[in-house]
Amino acid sequence: MSELVTPHGGKLLPLLVSGEERNECLSEAGTLPRVRLNSRELSDLIMLAMGAFSPLQGFMGKEDYRRVVGEMRLTGGVLWPVPITVSVAKEDADKIKEGQKVALVNTDGNEIVASMQVQEKYDYDREAEAVKVFGTDDGQHPGVQKIYEQGDIYLGGPVRVFNEGGYPERFPEFARPAETRAIFADKGWTTIAAFQTRNPLHRSHEYLTKIALEVCDGLLIHPIVGKLKSGDIPAEVRMECYKVLLENYYPPDKVVLKVYPMEMRYGGPREAVLHAIIRQNFGCSHLIIGRDHAGVGTYYGPFDAQKIFDELKPGDLQIQPLKLDATFWCWKCHSMASPKTCPHGADEHLSISGTKLREMLTGGERPPEQFSRKEVVDVLVKYYQGRSEK
């Protein structure tokens, strides 16, 4: 029997209710005051339902929130890097009493997705949260913008979730932590490297994941399929890219492709720690951290997301970061390489990034095969041509 890393905090705590219990809870929720969730809150709720946010049992109360923002800790001392919160306007908060139950509804307001026992109501400082969590109070940062757009009051308390937002139906590759753990155990894997992505995989990504495969039993390609920022490539297109790449360039018995429904915060270092916690819950022993992990624009240094792991205490995480250098195609080596392995100058290097890939495709330029595999580029060219025709 394979020994996988234990879930963060000790055990998985999925919050999805099913069967007759679900019917009873849903019936009760129909009589409750309603709180409408924004897209980030809804995706966080689904992550809670899956157990991917273990050990959380709901949206954070005041003390957890303040310690997480200030110290990256829950009140019991467990590592947690970003607040998981639900907000309401002050006039709506005034109608809700502490101790009362509310129904949480989706972003359209037409479906009850969970119930919540409101244990606390509390205000917060938007700018202070933004600076601590994202390192900036600039409203152009997509994560900070979300904070500025939300309600004035946070509600804290446990939740019971009734569905997973249609993700299992939309994506056959959807999997909960308990399910990936069962897959890894069945394969006999004890060391699994996770690769977080919101982009199609280009040659640098491929190189990093294959380095990980050299030192681990298996690889989890784990793309995020929640809401992204404008300009990012839709999930369905990316899934097609992942599949053609895996079919042609990876050993099928060494790779698992699964998706998860979180919304990107683009939070750089702190989000990298959250990605690690999530993958530990999914059963992974390592998380690949490359250049500019979870970053956006120029808000973070290229390796800030690696450095934050050096600041953690021993025992904070069982999962370990695989800190890998920036990589490029070297015309002289005629292969992928990094500054650690290549002696040649920058004039021999083709720098590769998801941003550059999107720029080339948007401009009608076909990326070369040194940039991304032909099969992947074919999928992307078709998508961008269809978008330009519309």
Coordinates of C-alpha atoms in Angstrom, one line a residue:
M1 CA 0.0 0.0 0.0
S2 CA 1.5 3.3 -1.1
E3 CA 2.0 6.0 1.6
L4 CA 0.9 9.4 0.3
V5 CA 1.4 12.7 2.1
T6 CA -1.3 13.4 4.7
P7 CA -3.8 16.1 3.9
H8 CA -3.1 19.6 5.2
G9 CA -4.2 19.8 8.8
G10 CA -4.4 16.0 9.1
K11 CA -7.4 14.9 7.2
L12 CA -9.7 15.7 4.2
L13 CA -12.8 17.6 5.1
P14 CA -15.1 17.6 2.1
L15 CA -18.3 19.7 2.7
L16 CA -20.6 18.4 0.0
V17 CA -23.8 16.8 1.2
S18 CA -25.6 14.2 -0.8
G19 CA -28.6 11.9 -0.9
E20 CA -31.6 12.5 1.5
E21 CA -29.5 14.8 3.7
R22 CA -29.0 17.0 0.7
N23 CA -32.7 17.1 -0.1
E24 CA -33.5 18.1 3.5
C25 CA -30.8 20.8 3.7
L26 CA -31.8 22.2 0.3
S27 CA -35.5 22.3 1.3
E28 CA -34.5 24.2 4.5
A29 CA -32.3 26.6 2.5
G30 CA -35.2 27.6 0.3
T31 CA -36.7 29.3 3.4
L32 CA -33.6 31.3 4.3
P33 CA -32.3 34.8 3.5
R34 CA -30.1 34.7 0.4
V35 CA -26.5 35.8 -0.1
R36 CA -25.3 36.0 -3.7
L37 CA -21.8 35.0 -4.4
N38 CA -19.3 36.5 -6.8
S39 CA -17.3 34.2 -9.1
R40 CA -14.3 33.9 -6.8
E41 CA -16.5 33.1 -3.8
L42 CA -18.4 30.5 -5.8
S43 CA -15.2 28.8 -6.9
D44 CA -13.9 28.9 -3.3
L45 CA -17.1 27.3 -2.2
I46 CA -16.7 24.4 -4.6
M47 CA -13.1 24.0 -3.4
L48 CA -14.5 23.7 0.1
A49 CA -17.0 21.2 -1.1
M50 CA -14.3 18.9 -2.6
G51 CA -12.1 19.0 0.4
A52 CA -9.4 20.8 -1.6
F53 CA -9.3 23.6 1.0
S54 CA -9.0 21.2 4.0
P55 CA -8.8 21.9 6.9
L56 CA -11.2 24.8 6.3
Q57 CA -14.9 24.1 7.2
G58 CA -16.3 27.3 5.7
F59 CA -15.7 31.0 5.2
M60 CA -13.2 32.5 7.7
G61 CA -14.3 34.3 10.8
K62 CA -12.6 37.4 12.1
E63 CA -9.6 35.9 14.0
D64 CA -8.8 33.4 11.3
Y65 CA -9.0 36.2 8.7
R66 CA -6.8 38.6 10.6
R67 CA -4.1 36.0 11.3
V68 CA -4.1 34.8 7.7
V69 CA -3.7 38.3 6.4
G70 CA -1.1 39.2 8.9
E71 CA 0.8 36.0 9.5
M72 CA -0.3 33.4 7.0
R73 CA -1.7 31.3 9.9
L74 CA -5.1 30.1 11.0
T75 CA -5.8 30.7 14.7
G76 CA -4.6 27.2 15.6
G77 CA -1.2 28.0 13.9
V78 CA -1.8 25.9 10.7
L79 CA -0.3 27.5 7.7
W80 CA -2.8 29.3 5.4
P81 CA -1.7 32.1 3.0
V82 CA -4.8 33.8 1.6
P83 CA -8.2 34.7 3.2
I84 CA -11.2 32.5 2.1
T85 CA -14.1 34.9 2.6
V86 CA -17.6 35.8 1.6
S87 CA -18.7 39.5 1.6
V88 CA -22.0 41.3 1.6
A89 CA -23.0 45.0 1.4
K90 CA -23.5 46.7 4.8
E91 CA -27.2 47.1 4.3
D92 CA -27.6 43.4 3.6
A93 CA -25.3 42.5 6.6
D94 CA -27.6 44.6 8.9
K95 CA -30.5 42.2 8.0
I96 CA -28.5 39.1 9.0
K97 CA -28.0 38.2 12.7
E98 CA -25.1 36.3 14.0
G99 CA -26.1 32.7 14.6
Q100 CA -28.6 32.8 11.7
K101 CA -28.5 30.5 8.7
V102 CA -28.4 31.9 5.2
A103 CA -28.6 30.4 1.7
L104 CA -25.7 31.0 -0.6
V105 CA -26.8 31.4 -4.3
N106 CA -24.7 31.4 -7.5
T107 CA -23.6 34.5 -9.3
D108 CA -26.9 34.7 -11.3
G109 CA -28.9 34.5 -8.1
N110 CA -31.1 31.8 -9.5
E111 CA -29.7 28.6 -7.7
I112 CA -29.1 27.8 -4.1
V113 CA -25.7 26.2 -3.9
A114 CA -25.0 26.0 -0.1
S115 CA -26.2 27.0 3.3
M116 CA -24.1 28.8 5.8
Q117 CA -24.3 29.2 9.6
V118 CA -23.3 32.9 10.1
Q119 CA -21.2 32.8 13.3
E120 CA -19.7 36.3 12.7
K121 CA -20.1 39.5 10.9
Y122 CA -17.0 41.8 10.7
D123 CA -15.6 44.7 8.7
Y124 CA -12.1 44.8 7.2
D125 CA -9.6 47.1 5.6
R126 CA -9.5 46.6 1.8
E127 CA -6.2 48.3 1.2
A128 CA -4.5 46.5 4.2
E129 CA -5.7 43.1 2.9
A130 CA -4.5 43.9 -0.7
V131 CA -1.0 45.0 0.4
K132 CA -0.5 42.1 2.7
V133 CA -1.9 39.4 0.5
F134 CA -1.0 40.7 -3.0
G135 CA 1.9 43.0 -2.2
T136 CA 0.2 46.0 -3.8
D137 CA -3.0 48.2 -3.5
D138 CA -3.0 48.8 -7.2
G139 CA -6.6 48.4 -8.5
Q140 CA -5.2 47.2 -11.8
H141 CA -4.0 44.0 -10.2
P142 CA -6.9 41.5 -10.9
G143 CA -6.8 40.1 -7.4
V144 CA -6.8 43.5 -5.8
Q145 CA -9.6 44.6 -8.1
K146 CA -11.8 41.8 -6.8
I147 CA -11.3 43.0 -3.2
Y148 CA -12.2 46.6 -4.1
E149 CA -15.4 45.4 -5.9
Q150 CA -16.8 43.3 -3.1
G151 CA -19.1 44.1 -0.1
D152 CA -18.1 46.0 3.0
I153 CA -18.8 43.2 5.5
Y154 CA -17.4 39.7 5.7
L155 CA -19.6 36.8 7.0
G156 CA -17.8 33.9 8.7
G157 CA -19.0 30.4 9.4
P158 CA -19.3 26.8 8.3
V159 CA -21.0 25.8 5.1
R160 CA -22.8 22.8 3.7
V161 CA -22.6 22.6 -0.1
F162 CA -25.2 21.1 -2.4
N163 CA -23.5 20.9 -5.8
E164 CA -20.1 21.5 -7.5
G165 CA -21.2 24.2 -10.0
G166 CA -21.5 21.9 -13.0
Y167 CA -17.8 21.2 -13.2
P168 CA -18.1 17.4 -13.0
E169 CA -20.5 17.5 -15.9
R170 CA -18.5 20.0 -17.9
F171 CA -15.1 18.4 -17.5
P172 CA -14.7 14.6 -17.5
E173 CA -11.2 15.2 -16.0
F174 CA -12.7 16.8 -12.8
A175 CA -11.5 15.0 -9.7
R176 CA -11.7 15.5 -6.0
P177 CA -8.7 15.0 -3.6
A178 CA -10.1 11.6 -2.4
E179 CA -10.3 10.5 -6.0
T180 CA -6.8 11.5 -7.1
R181 CA -5.4 9.9 -3.9
A182 CA -7.1 6.6 -4.9
I183 CA -5.6 6.9 -8.4
F184 CA -2.1 7.4 -7.1
A185 CA -2.5 4.6 -4.5
D186 CA -3.7 2.2 -7.2
K187 CA -0.7 3.0 -9.3
G188 CA 1.6 2.5 -6.4
W189 CA 3.0 6.0 -6.6
T190 CA 4.4 7.6 -3.4
T191 CA 6.0 10.6 -5.0
I192 CA 3.9 12.7 -7.3
A193 CA 4.8 16.1 -8.8
A194 CA 2.0 18.5 -9.5
F195 CA 2.1 21.0 -12.3
Q196 CA -0.2 24.0 -11.9
T197 CA -1.1 25.8 -15.1
R198 CA -3.6 28.3 -16.6
N199 CA -1.9 28.2 -20.0
P200 CA -1.4 25.6 -22.8
L201 CA 1.9 23.8 -22.2
H202 CA 4.8 25.2 -24.2
R203 CA 8.2 23.7 -24.5
S204 CA 9.4 25.3 -21.2
H205 CA 6.5 23.7 -19.3
E206 CA 7.2 20.4 -21.0
Y207 CA 10.8 20.6 -20.0
L208 CA 10.0 21.3 -16.3
T209 CA 7.4 18.5 -16.1
K210 CA 9.9 16.0 -17.5
I211 CA 12.6 17.1 -15.1
A212 CA 10.0 16.3 -12.3
L213 CA 9.2 12.9 -13.9
E214 CA 12.9 12.0 -13.6
V215 CA 12.7 12.3 -9.8
C216 CA 9.1 11.3 -9.0
D217 CA 7.0 8.2 -9.6
G218 CA 4.3 10.2 -11.5
L219 CA 3.1 13.6 -12.6
L220 CA -0.2 15.3 -12.1
I221 CA -1.0 17.9 -14.8
H222 CA -3.5 20.0 -12.9
P223 CA -4.9 23.0 -14.9
I224 CA -7.2 25.5 -13.2
V225 CA -10.6 25.8 -15.0
G226 CA -12.2 28.5 -12.9
K227 CA -12.6 32.0 -14.1
L228 CA -9.4 33.7 -15.6
K229 CA -8.6 37.2 -16.6
S230 CA -9.5 38.7 -19.9
G231 CA -7.1 37.5 -22.7
D232 CA -6.4 34.1 -21.1
I233 CA -7.2 31.0 -23.3
P234 CA -10.5 29.3 -22.5
A235 CA -10.4 26.0 -20.5
E236 CA -11.9 23.9 -23.3
V237 CA -9.2 25.0 -25.8
R238 CA -6.5 24.4 -23.2
M239 CA -7.8 20.9 -22.5
E240 CA -7.5 20.0 -26.1
C241 CA -3.9 21.3 -26.1
Y242 CA -3.1 19.2 -23.0
K243 CA -4.5 16.1 -24.5
V244 CA -2.7 16.3 -27.8
L245 CA 0.6 17.0 -26.0
L246 CA 0.2 14.0 -23.6
E247 CA -0.9 11.7 -26.4
N248 CA 2.3 12.4 -28.4
Y249 CA 5.1 13.3 -25.9
Y250 CA 4.5 11.7 -22.5
P251 CA 4.5 8.1 -21.3
P252 CA 0.8 7.4 -20.6
D253 CA 1.4 5.3 -17.5
K254 CA 3.3 8.2 -15.8
V255 CA 0.9 11.1 -16.1
V256 CA -2.5 11.9 -14.8
L257 CA -4.5 14.9 -16.2
K258 CA -7.2 16.3 -13.9
V259 CA -8.7 19.7 -13.5
Y260 CA -9.8 21.8 -10.5
P261 CA -12.3 24.7 -10.4
M262 CA -10.5 27.5 -8.4
E263 CA -10.4 31.0 -9.8
M264 CA -7.0 32.5 -10.2
R265 CA -6.1 35.3 -7.8
Y266 CA -2.8 36.0 -9.6
G267 CA -1.3 36.4 -6.1
G268 CA 2.3 35.4 -6.8
P269 CA 4.1 34.1 -3.7
R270 CA 1.1 33.6 -1.4
E271 CA -0.9 32.0 -4.1
A272 CA 2.0 29.6 -4.7
V273 CA 1.7 28.5 -1.1
L274 CA -2.0 28.0 -1.6
H275 CA -1.3 25.9 -4.7
A276 CA 1.0 23.7 -2.6
I277 CA -1.6 23.2 0.1
I278 CA -4.2 22.2 -2.4
R279 CA -1.8 19.7 -4.1
Q280 CA -0.9 18.2 -0.8
N281 CA -4.6 17.6 -0.2
F282 CA -4.8 16.0 -3.6
G283 CA -2.0 13.6 -2.5
C284 CA 1.0 15.1 -4.3
S285 CA 4.5 15.1 -2.7
H286 CA 6.0 17.9 -4.8
L287 CA 4.8 21.1 -6.6
I288 CA 6.8 22.4 -9.6
I289 CA 7.5 26.1 -9.0
G290 CA 9.1 27.7 -12.0
R291 CA 9.6 31.3 -13.1
D292 CA 6.8 33.8 -12.1
H293 CA 4.5 31.2 -10.6
A294 CA 1.0 32.6 -10.2
G295 CA 2.2 36.1 -11.1
V296 CA 0.8 38.8 -13.3
G297 CA 2.4 41.8 -14.9
T298 CA 5.4 43.1 -13.1
Y299 CA 4.0 42.9 -9.5
Y300 CA 6.4 40.1 -8.5
G301 CA 10.0 39.2 -9.0
P302 CA 10.5 36.2 -11.3
F303 CA 11.4 33.9 -8.4
D304 CA 9.5 35.4 -5.5
A305 CA 7.2 32.4 -5.5
Q306 CA 10.2 30.2 -4.8
K307 CA 11.7 32.3 -2.1
I308 CA 8.5 32.3 0.1
F309 CA 8.9 28.6 0.7
D310 CA 12.2 29.3 2.5
E311 CA 10.4 31.5 5.0
L312 CA 8.1 28.7 6.2
K313 CA 8.6 26.8 9.4
P314 CA 9.6 23.1 9.4
G315 CA 6.5 21.0 9.3
D316 CA 4.3 23.7 7.8
L317 CA 3.9 21.6 4.7
Q318 CA 4.6 17.9 3.8
I319 CA 4.6 18.8 0.1
Q320 CA 7.9 20.1 -1.2
P321 CA 8.5 22.7 -3.9
L322 CA 10.6 21.7 -6.9
K323 CA 12.3 25.0 -7.6
L324 CA 13.3 25.1 -11.2
D325 CA 15.2 27.8 -13.1
A326 CA 14.0 29.8 -16.1
T327 CA 14.3 27.7 -19.3
F328 CA 14.7 28.5 -23.0
W329 CA 15.5 26.9 -26.3
C330 CA 19.2 27.2 -27.1
W331 CA 20.0 27.2 -30.8
K332 CA 23.6 26.1 -30.1
C333 CA 22.6 23.2 -27.8
H334 CA 19.7 22.5 -30.1
S335 CA 17.6 21.7 -27.1
M336 CA 15.8 23.1 -24.1
A337 CA 18.2 24.3 -21.4
S338 CA 18.5 26.6 -18.4
P339 CA 21.3 28.9 -17.1
K340 CA 22.4 25.9 -15.0
T341 CA 23.0 23.7 -18.0
C342 CA 23.8 26.0 -20.9
P343 CA 27.1 27.8 -21.4
H344 CA 25.9 29.9 -24.4
G345 CA 25.0 33.6 -24.5
A346 CA 21.6 35.2 -24.6
D347 CA 21.9 35.7 -28.4
E348 CA 21.6 31.9 -28.8
H349 CA 18.5 31.7 -26.6
L350 CA 14.8 31.7 -27.5
S351 CA 12.9 32.9 -24.4
I352 CA 9.5 31.1 -24.0
S353 CA 6.5 32.3 -22.0
G354 CA 2.7 32.0 -22.0
T355 CA 2.5 35.8 -22.5
K356 CA 4.7 35.7 -25.5
L357 CA 2.8 32.7 -26.9
R358 CA -0.5 34.6 -26.7
E359 CA 1.1 37.8 -28.2
M360 CA 2.3 35.8 -31.2
L361 CA -1.0 34.1 -31.8
T362 CA -3.0 37.3 -31.3
G363 CA -0.8 39.0 -33.9
G364 CA -1.4 36.2 -36.4
E365 CA 2.2 34.8 -36.1
R366 CA 2.7 31.1 -35.9
P367 CA 5.0 30.2 -33.0
P368 CA 8.0 28.0 -34.1
E369 CA 8.2 24.4 -33.0
Q370 CA 11.1 25.4 -30.7
F371 CA 8.5 27.4 -28.8
S372 CA 5.6 25.0 -28.7
R373 CA 4.9 21.5 -30.2
K374 CA 3.2 21.5 -33.6
E375 CA 0.1 19.7 -32.4
V376 CA -0.4 22.3 -29.7
V377 CA 0.2 25.2 -32.0
D378 CA -2.3 23.7 -34.5
V379 CA -5.1 23.8 -31.8
L380 CA -4.2 27.3 -30.8
V381 CA -4.0 28.7 -34.4
K382 CA -7.5 27.3 -35.1
Y383 CA -8.9 28.9 -31.9
Y384 CA -7.3 32.3 -32.6
Q385 CA -8.4 32.3 -36.3
G386 CA -11.9 31.5 -35.2
R387 CA -11.8 34.4 -32.7
S388 CA -10.5 36.9 -35.3
E389 CA -13.3 35.8 -37.7
K390 CA -15.9 36.6 -35.0

